[in-house]
Short mmCIF file of C-alpha atoms in Angstrom, two decimals:
data_model
loop_
_atom_site.label_atom_id
_atom_site.label_comp_id
_atom_site.label_asym_id
_atom_site.label_seq_id
_atom_site.Cartn_x
_atom_site.Cartn_y
_atom_site.Cartn_z
CA MET A 1 195.35 27.51 202.02
CA GLU A 2 195.73 29.69 198.90
CA GLU A 3 195.88 27.88 195.59
CA VAL A 4 199.12 28.38 193.57
CA ASN A 5 199.28 28.54 189.84
CA ASN A 6 202.10 26.09 188.98
CA VAL A 7 201.01 25.06 185.48
CA THR A 8 203.39 26.38 182.88
CA GLU A 9 201.99 24.55 179.82
CA PHE A 10 198.85 22.85 178.65
CA ILE A 11 198.56 19.67 176.54
CA PHE A 12 195.95 19.47 173.79
CA LEU A 13 194.24 16.12 173.26
CA GLY A 14 193.46 17.30 169.71
CA LEU A 15 190.85 16.06 167.30
CA SER A 16 191.84 12.41 167.60
CA GLN A 17 194.43 10.13 169.25
CA ASN A 18 194.38 7.73 166.26
CA PRO A 19 197.54 8.31 164.12
CA GLU A 20 195.78 7.19 160.93
CA VAL A 21 192.85 9.56 161.51
CA GLU A 22 195.33 12.34 162.30
CA LYS A 23 197.10 11.80 158.91
CA VAL A 24 193.78 12.10 157.10
CA CYS A 25 192.89 15.19 159.13
CA PHE A 26 196.25 16.74 158.30
CA VAL A 27 195.63 16.49 154.58
CA VAL A 28 192.00 17.67 154.81
CA PHE A 29 192.59 20.66 157.11
CA SER A 30 195.74 21.71 155.25
CA PHE A 31 193.56 21.91 152.09
CA PHE A 32 190.79 23.76 154.03
CA TYR A 33 193.31 26.34 155.37
CA MET A 34 194.75 26.92 151.93
CA VAL A 35 191.22 27.57 150.59
CA ILE A 36 190.58 30.00 153.43
CA LEU A 37 193.72 31.95 152.63
CA LEU A 38 193.32 32.00 148.85
CA GLY A 39 189.56 32.55 148.86
CA ASN A 40 189.57 35.42 151.29
CA LEU A 41 192.67 37.08 149.76
CA LEU A 42 190.91 36.88 146.37
CA ILE A 43 187.85 38.61 147.82
CA MET A 44 190.03 41.36 149.27
CA LEU A 45 191.95 41.79 146.06
CA THR A 46 188.75 41.86 144.01
CA VAL A 47 187.12 44.48 146.23
CA CYS A 48 190.20 46.71 146.30
CA SER A 49 191.14 46.44 142.57
CA GLY A 50 187.53 46.39 141.30
CA ASN A 51 186.64 49.80 142.68
CA LEU A 52 184.04 48.20 144.99
CA PHE A 53 185.61 49.60 148.15
CA LYS A 54 183.46 52.75 147.87
CA PHE A 55 180.30 50.73 148.37
CA PRO A 56 179.49 50.07 152.08
CA MET A 57 178.58 46.37 151.57
CA TYR A 58 181.93 45.59 149.90
CA PHE A 59 183.77 47.85 152.35
CA PHE A 60 182.55 45.55 155.17
CA LEU A 61 182.98 42.41 153.08
CA ASN A 62 186.63 43.31 152.62
CA PHE A 63 187.17 43.48 156.37
CA LEU A 64 185.10 40.35 156.96
CA SER A 65 187.55 38.47 154.71
CA PHE A 66 190.50 39.97 156.60
CA VAL A 67 188.95 38.90 159.93
CA ASP A 68 188.28 35.42 158.59
CA ILE A 69 191.96 35.02 157.63
CA CYS A 70 193.12 36.20 161.05
CA TYR A 71 190.45 34.18 162.94
CA SER A 72 191.31 30.88 161.28
CA SER A 73 195.04 31.57 161.47
CA VAL A 74 194.89 31.70 165.27
CA THR A 75 193.86 28.06 165.51
CA ALA A 76 194.29 26.20 162.16
CA PRO A 77 198.10 26.31 161.69
CA LYS A 78 198.85 24.98 165.20
CA MET A 79 196.10 22.38 164.87
CA ILE A 80 197.54 21.19 161.53
CA ILE A 81 201.07 20.96 162.91
CA ASP A 82 199.86 19.21 166.09
CA LEU A 83 198.30 16.50 163.89
CA LEU A 84 201.89 15.38 163.05
CA VAL A 85 203.29 15.38 166.60
CA LYS A 86 202.60 13.08 169.50
CA LYS A 87 202.68 15.68 172.31
CA LYS A 88 200.57 18.76 171.52
CA THR A 89 201.61 21.46 173.96
CA ILE A 90 201.09 25.18 174.39
CA SER A 91 202.54 27.45 177.07
CA TYR A 92 200.32 29.03 179.71
CA VAL A 93 200.98 32.51 178.24
CA GLY A 94 200.44 31.18 174.77
CA CYS A 95 197.12 29.64 175.80
CA MET A 96 195.88 32.86 177.36
CA LEU A 97 196.99 34.80 174.27
CA GLN A 98 195.21 32.34 171.97
CA LEU A 99 192.06 32.57 174.01
CA PHE A 100 192.13 36.38 173.78
CA VAL A 101 192.76 36.49 170.05
CA VAL A 102 190.18 33.78 169.20
CA HIS A 103 187.48 35.73 171.03
CA PHE A 104 188.67 39.06 169.74
CA PHE A 105 188.38 38.04 166.05
CA GLY A 106 185.28 35.87 166.66
CA CYS A 107 183.35 38.68 168.36
CA THR A 108 184.53 41.18 165.76
CA GLU A 109 183.18 38.95 163.02
CA ILE A 110 179.79 38.75 164.83
CA PHE A 111 179.65 42.56 164.93
CA ILE A 112 180.67 42.91 161.27
CA LEU A 113 177.94 40.50 160.21
CA THR A 114 175.47 42.56 162.26
CA VAL A 115 176.60 45.78 160.60
CA MET A 116 176.34 44.20 157.16
CA ALA A 117 172.75 43.23 157.98
CA TYR A 118 172.10 46.87 158.96
CA ASP A 119 173.63 47.95 155.66
CA ARG A 120 171.27 45.65 153.71
CA TYR A 121 168.26 46.91 155.80
CA VAL A 122 169.01 50.53 154.92
CA ALA A 123 169.76 49.77 151.23
CA ILE A 124 166.49 47.86 150.75
CA CYS A 125 164.06 49.55 153.17
CA LYS A 126 165.33 53.10 153.03
CA PRO A 127 167.02 53.43 149.56
CA LEU A 128 166.51 57.18 149.29
CA HIS A 129 168.50 57.78 152.48
CA TYR A 130 171.12 55.09 151.88
CA MET A 131 174.02 57.32 150.80
CA THR A 132 173.39 59.68 153.70
CA MET A 133 172.99 56.98 156.36
CA MET A 134 175.88 54.82 155.07
CA ASP A 135 178.47 57.46 154.12
CA ARG A 136 182.20 56.66 154.53
CA GLU A 137 182.55 58.47 157.85
CA ARG A 138 179.70 56.47 159.39
CA CYS A 139 181.04 53.20 157.91
CA ASN A 140 184.45 53.94 159.47
CA LYS A 141 182.84 54.60 162.86
CA MET A 142 180.83 51.39 162.69
CA LEU A 143 183.92 49.40 161.73
CA LEU A 144 185.85 50.92 164.57
CA GLY A 145 182.96 49.98 166.86
CA THR A 146 183.22 46.33 165.81
CA TRP A 147 186.91 46.27 166.71
CA ILE A 148 186.35 48.02 170.06
CA GLY A 149 183.44 45.61 170.87
CA GLY A 150 185.59 42.61 169.99
CA PHE A 151 188.44 43.90 172.23
CA LEU A 152 186.19 44.59 175.18
CA HIS A 153 184.57 41.17 174.94
CA SER A 154 187.85 39.27 174.71
CA ILE A 155 189.60 41.27 177.46
CA ILE A 156 186.74 40.44 179.81
CA GLN A 157 187.00 36.68 178.92
CA VAL A 158 190.73 36.56 179.57
CA ALA A 159 190.42 38.64 182.81
CA LEU A 160 187.94 36.08 184.12
CA VAL A 161 190.21 33.13 183.31
CA VAL A 162 193.67 34.45 184.09
CA GLN A 163 192.91 35.13 187.73
CA LEU A 164 192.05 31.45 188.31
CA PRO A 165 194.65 29.01 189.80
CA PHE A 166 195.81 26.05 187.70
CA CYS A 167 197.69 23.66 189.91
CA GLY A 168 196.80 20.15 188.72
CA PRO A 169 195.60 18.58 185.44
CA ASN A 170 196.78 20.36 182.30
CA GLU A 171 195.19 18.33 179.50
CA ILE A 172 192.72 20.35 177.39
CA ASP A 173 190.23 18.17 175.52
CA HIS A 174 190.26 20.43 172.50
CA TYR A 175 192.53 21.57 169.67
CA PHE A 176 192.80 25.18 170.90
CA CYS A 177 192.43 27.15 174.12
CA ASP A 178 188.76 27.96 174.48
CA VAL A 179 187.19 29.31 177.62
CA HIS A 180 185.06 26.33 178.73
CA PRO A 181 187.75 23.61 178.37
CA VAL A 182 190.25 25.83 180.21
CA LEU A 183 187.87 26.60 183.02
CA LYS A 184 187.41 22.86 183.53
CA LEU A 185 191.11 22.54 184.56
CA ALA A 186 191.01 25.29 187.20
CA CYS A 187 191.56 23.94 190.74
CA THR A 188 188.83 26.06 192.29
CA ASP A 189 185.13 26.51 192.03
CA THR A 190 184.38 28.17 188.63
CA TYR A 191 180.61 28.38 188.95
CA ILE A 192 180.46 32.19 189.32
CA VAL A 193 183.12 32.72 186.68
CA GLY A 194 181.24 30.36 184.34
CA ILE A 195 178.04 32.43 184.76
CA PHE A 196 179.93 35.64 183.78
CA VAL A 197 181.58 33.88 180.83
CA THR A 198 178.21 32.58 179.57
CA ALA A 199 176.61 35.98 180.08
CA ASN A 200 179.42 37.72 178.17
CA SER A 201 179.66 35.31 175.21
CA GLY A 202 176.05 34.14 175.20
CA THR A 203 174.55 37.62 175.26
CA ILE A 204 176.65 38.70 172.29
CA ALA A 205 176.06 35.49 170.27
CA LEU A 206 172.32 35.14 170.94
CA GLY A 207 171.61 38.89 170.99
CA SER A 208 173.31 39.46 167.65
CA PHE A 209 171.62 36.41 166.20
CA VAL A 210 168.17 37.63 167.24
CA ILE A 211 168.90 41.12 165.78
CA LEU A 212 170.04 39.57 162.56
CA LEU A 213 166.92 37.39 162.29
CA ILE A 214 164.68 40.38 162.92
CA SER A 215 166.59 42.52 160.38
CA TYR A 216 166.39 39.94 157.61
CA THR A 217 162.73 39.19 158.38
CA VAL A 218 161.97 42.90 157.95
CA ILE A 219 163.98 43.01 154.78
CA LEU A 220 162.24 39.94 153.28
CA MET A 221 158.82 41.35 154.17
CA SER A 222 159.62 44.67 152.54
CA LEU A 223 160.59 42.87 149.29
CA ARG A 224 156.93 42.36 148.54
CA LYS A 225 156.78 46.02 147.48
CA GLN A 226 159.77 45.67 145.15
CA SER A 227 159.75 44.88 141.41
CA SER A 228 160.57 41.32 140.37
CA GLU A 229 164.09 42.42 139.27
CA GLY A 230 164.70 44.28 142.50
CA ARG A 231 163.39 41.36 144.47
CA ARG A 232 165.68 38.94 142.68
CA LYS A 233 168.75 41.10 143.21
CA ALA A 234 167.96 41.70 146.90
CA LEU A 235 167.31 38.02 147.51
CA SER A 236 170.57 37.08 145.87
CA THR A 237 172.53 39.41 148.15
CA CYS A 238 170.58 38.74 151.37
CA GLY A 239 170.55 35.00 150.69
CA SER A 240 174.37 34.89 150.91
CA HIS A 241 174.29 36.89 154.16
CA ILE A 242 171.65 34.63 155.72
CA ALA A 243 173.58 31.50 154.77
CA VAL A 244 176.75 32.86 156.47
CA VAL A 245 174.75 33.87 159.58
CA ILE A 246 173.19 30.45 160.01
CA ILE A 247 176.47 28.55 159.48
CA PHE A 248 178.36 30.85 161.88
CA PHE A 249 175.81 31.61 164.61
CA GLY A 250 174.31 28.08 164.94
CA PRO A 251 177.51 26.52 166.34
CA CYS A 252 178.46 29.69 168.25
CA THR A 253 175.09 29.72 170.07
CA PHE A 254 175.41 25.98 170.88
CA MET A 255 178.91 26.55 172.35
CA TYR A 256 178.42 29.72 174.39
CA MET A 257 174.70 29.85 175.29
CA ARG A 258 174.99 27.22 177.98
CA PRO A 259 176.47 26.79 181.51
CA ASP A 260 180.13 25.99 182.15
CA THR A 261 180.04 22.49 180.66
CA THR A 262 181.87 20.67 177.88
CA PHE A 263 180.82 17.87 175.54
CA SER A 264 182.76 15.51 173.36
CA GLU A 265 181.09 17.06 170.32
CA ASP A 266 182.47 20.53 171.08
CA LYS A 267 185.57 20.03 168.99
CA MET A 268 183.53 19.12 165.93
CA VAL A 269 181.17 22.02 166.46
CA ALA A 270 184.06 24.43 166.89
CA ILE A 271 185.43 23.41 163.49
CA PHE A 272 182.29 24.98 161.88
CA TYR A 273 183.02 28.53 163.15
CA THR A 274 186.83 28.39 163.14
CA ILE A 275 187.43 26.53 159.82
CA ILE A 276 184.26 25.88 157.79
CA THR A 277 182.70 29.37 157.92
CA PRO A 278 185.89 31.24 156.98
CA MET A 279 186.32 28.74 154.15
CA LEU A 280 182.76 29.06 152.83
CA ASN A 281 182.40 32.85 153.12
CA PRO A 282 184.32 33.60 149.88
CA LEU A 283 182.40 30.84 147.99
CA ILE A 284 179.00 32.00 149.24
CA TYR A 285 179.60 35.71 148.59
CA THR A 286 181.17 35.00 145.16
CA LEU A 287 178.61 32.50 143.84
CA ARG A 288 175.62 34.47 145.09
CA ASN A 289 176.79 37.98 144.09
CA ALA A 290 176.83 39.12 140.49
CA GLU A 291 178.84 42.28 141.17
CA VAL A 292 181.66 40.32 142.86
CA LYS A 293 181.67 37.80 140.00
CA ASN A 294 181.86 40.61 137.44
CA ALA A 295 184.70 42.30 139.30
CA MET A 296 186.57 39.02 139.41
CA ARG A 297 186.14 38.53 135.67
CA LYS A 298 187.52 42.02 135.05
CA LEU A 299 190.43 41.31 137.42
CA TRP A 300 191.31 38.09 135.54
CA ALA A 301 190.81 39.80 132.13
CA ARG A 302 193.19 42.55 133.23
CA LYS A 303 195.73 39.94 134.42
CA PHE A 304 195.65 38.08 131.09
CA SER A 305 195.86 41.42 129.21
CA TRP A 306 199.00 42.33 131.17
CA GLU A 307 200.55 38.92 130.49
CA THR A 308 199.78 39.18 126.78
CA THR A 309 201.17 42.75 126.60
CA GLY A 310 204.25 41.64 128.52
CA LYS A 311 204.94 38.94 125.96
#
């Protein structure tokens, strides 16, 4: 007998079922989300107004901040609102759409981080060819490639899930629709689908992580030939990139480089790449980057100058 999809909505179990814990989480994650919005918007404003957009690293940093805002906004606002309500629901269509957008922006961020590592490799290891290899046309093509790669990844994930029947349980033990918790509710054998999901997500996460590790290893080894000032500047820039890569890719690899299984810790791990990383990115890139800090000082100096002139 053919299975029929009669589930019209899913119910999130959320981060906790304890009302007191939920109130604390509401305050904490509301603050985190505000930091994400303000921090990343400040980075974008600084890059655009500080004439940094012409440099490839800041060109990609600008779009990384944009992706971080979009990525966190797919899950954080609903999670925060759900902390105040007893029944946390999402429609079937809304769930599939959320799954698509989460993986679209998540995968795009992975590819942008990979491109940024390539940019640092060319800048440090091939400085004489940097302006030729990283001209605006090539940067635009690489950026377009990150968006196309993210779209192809996410459309495959959704295509694998949407053809499954959901005819029974509809409680998702998570705070957003992710592929493994949703597969767990399908009323059919998902072993083969789970293999394809793991191959799709895991290959991208682990493959990109390995490429990034190799890139930064080569960069760090090449620094031995640099002057002490050049070494210090390169380490400052690469250090921020490496910190972001570890914080983002560690949890991602744990979540997606495994068979179709779920653990109670998954929700906490997911917070790292959906909330913590987008929140820390502006802090890491600002505190570790002298050019961004200088551009921010000029931006604030200009603002105060306008206010003084206006008065």
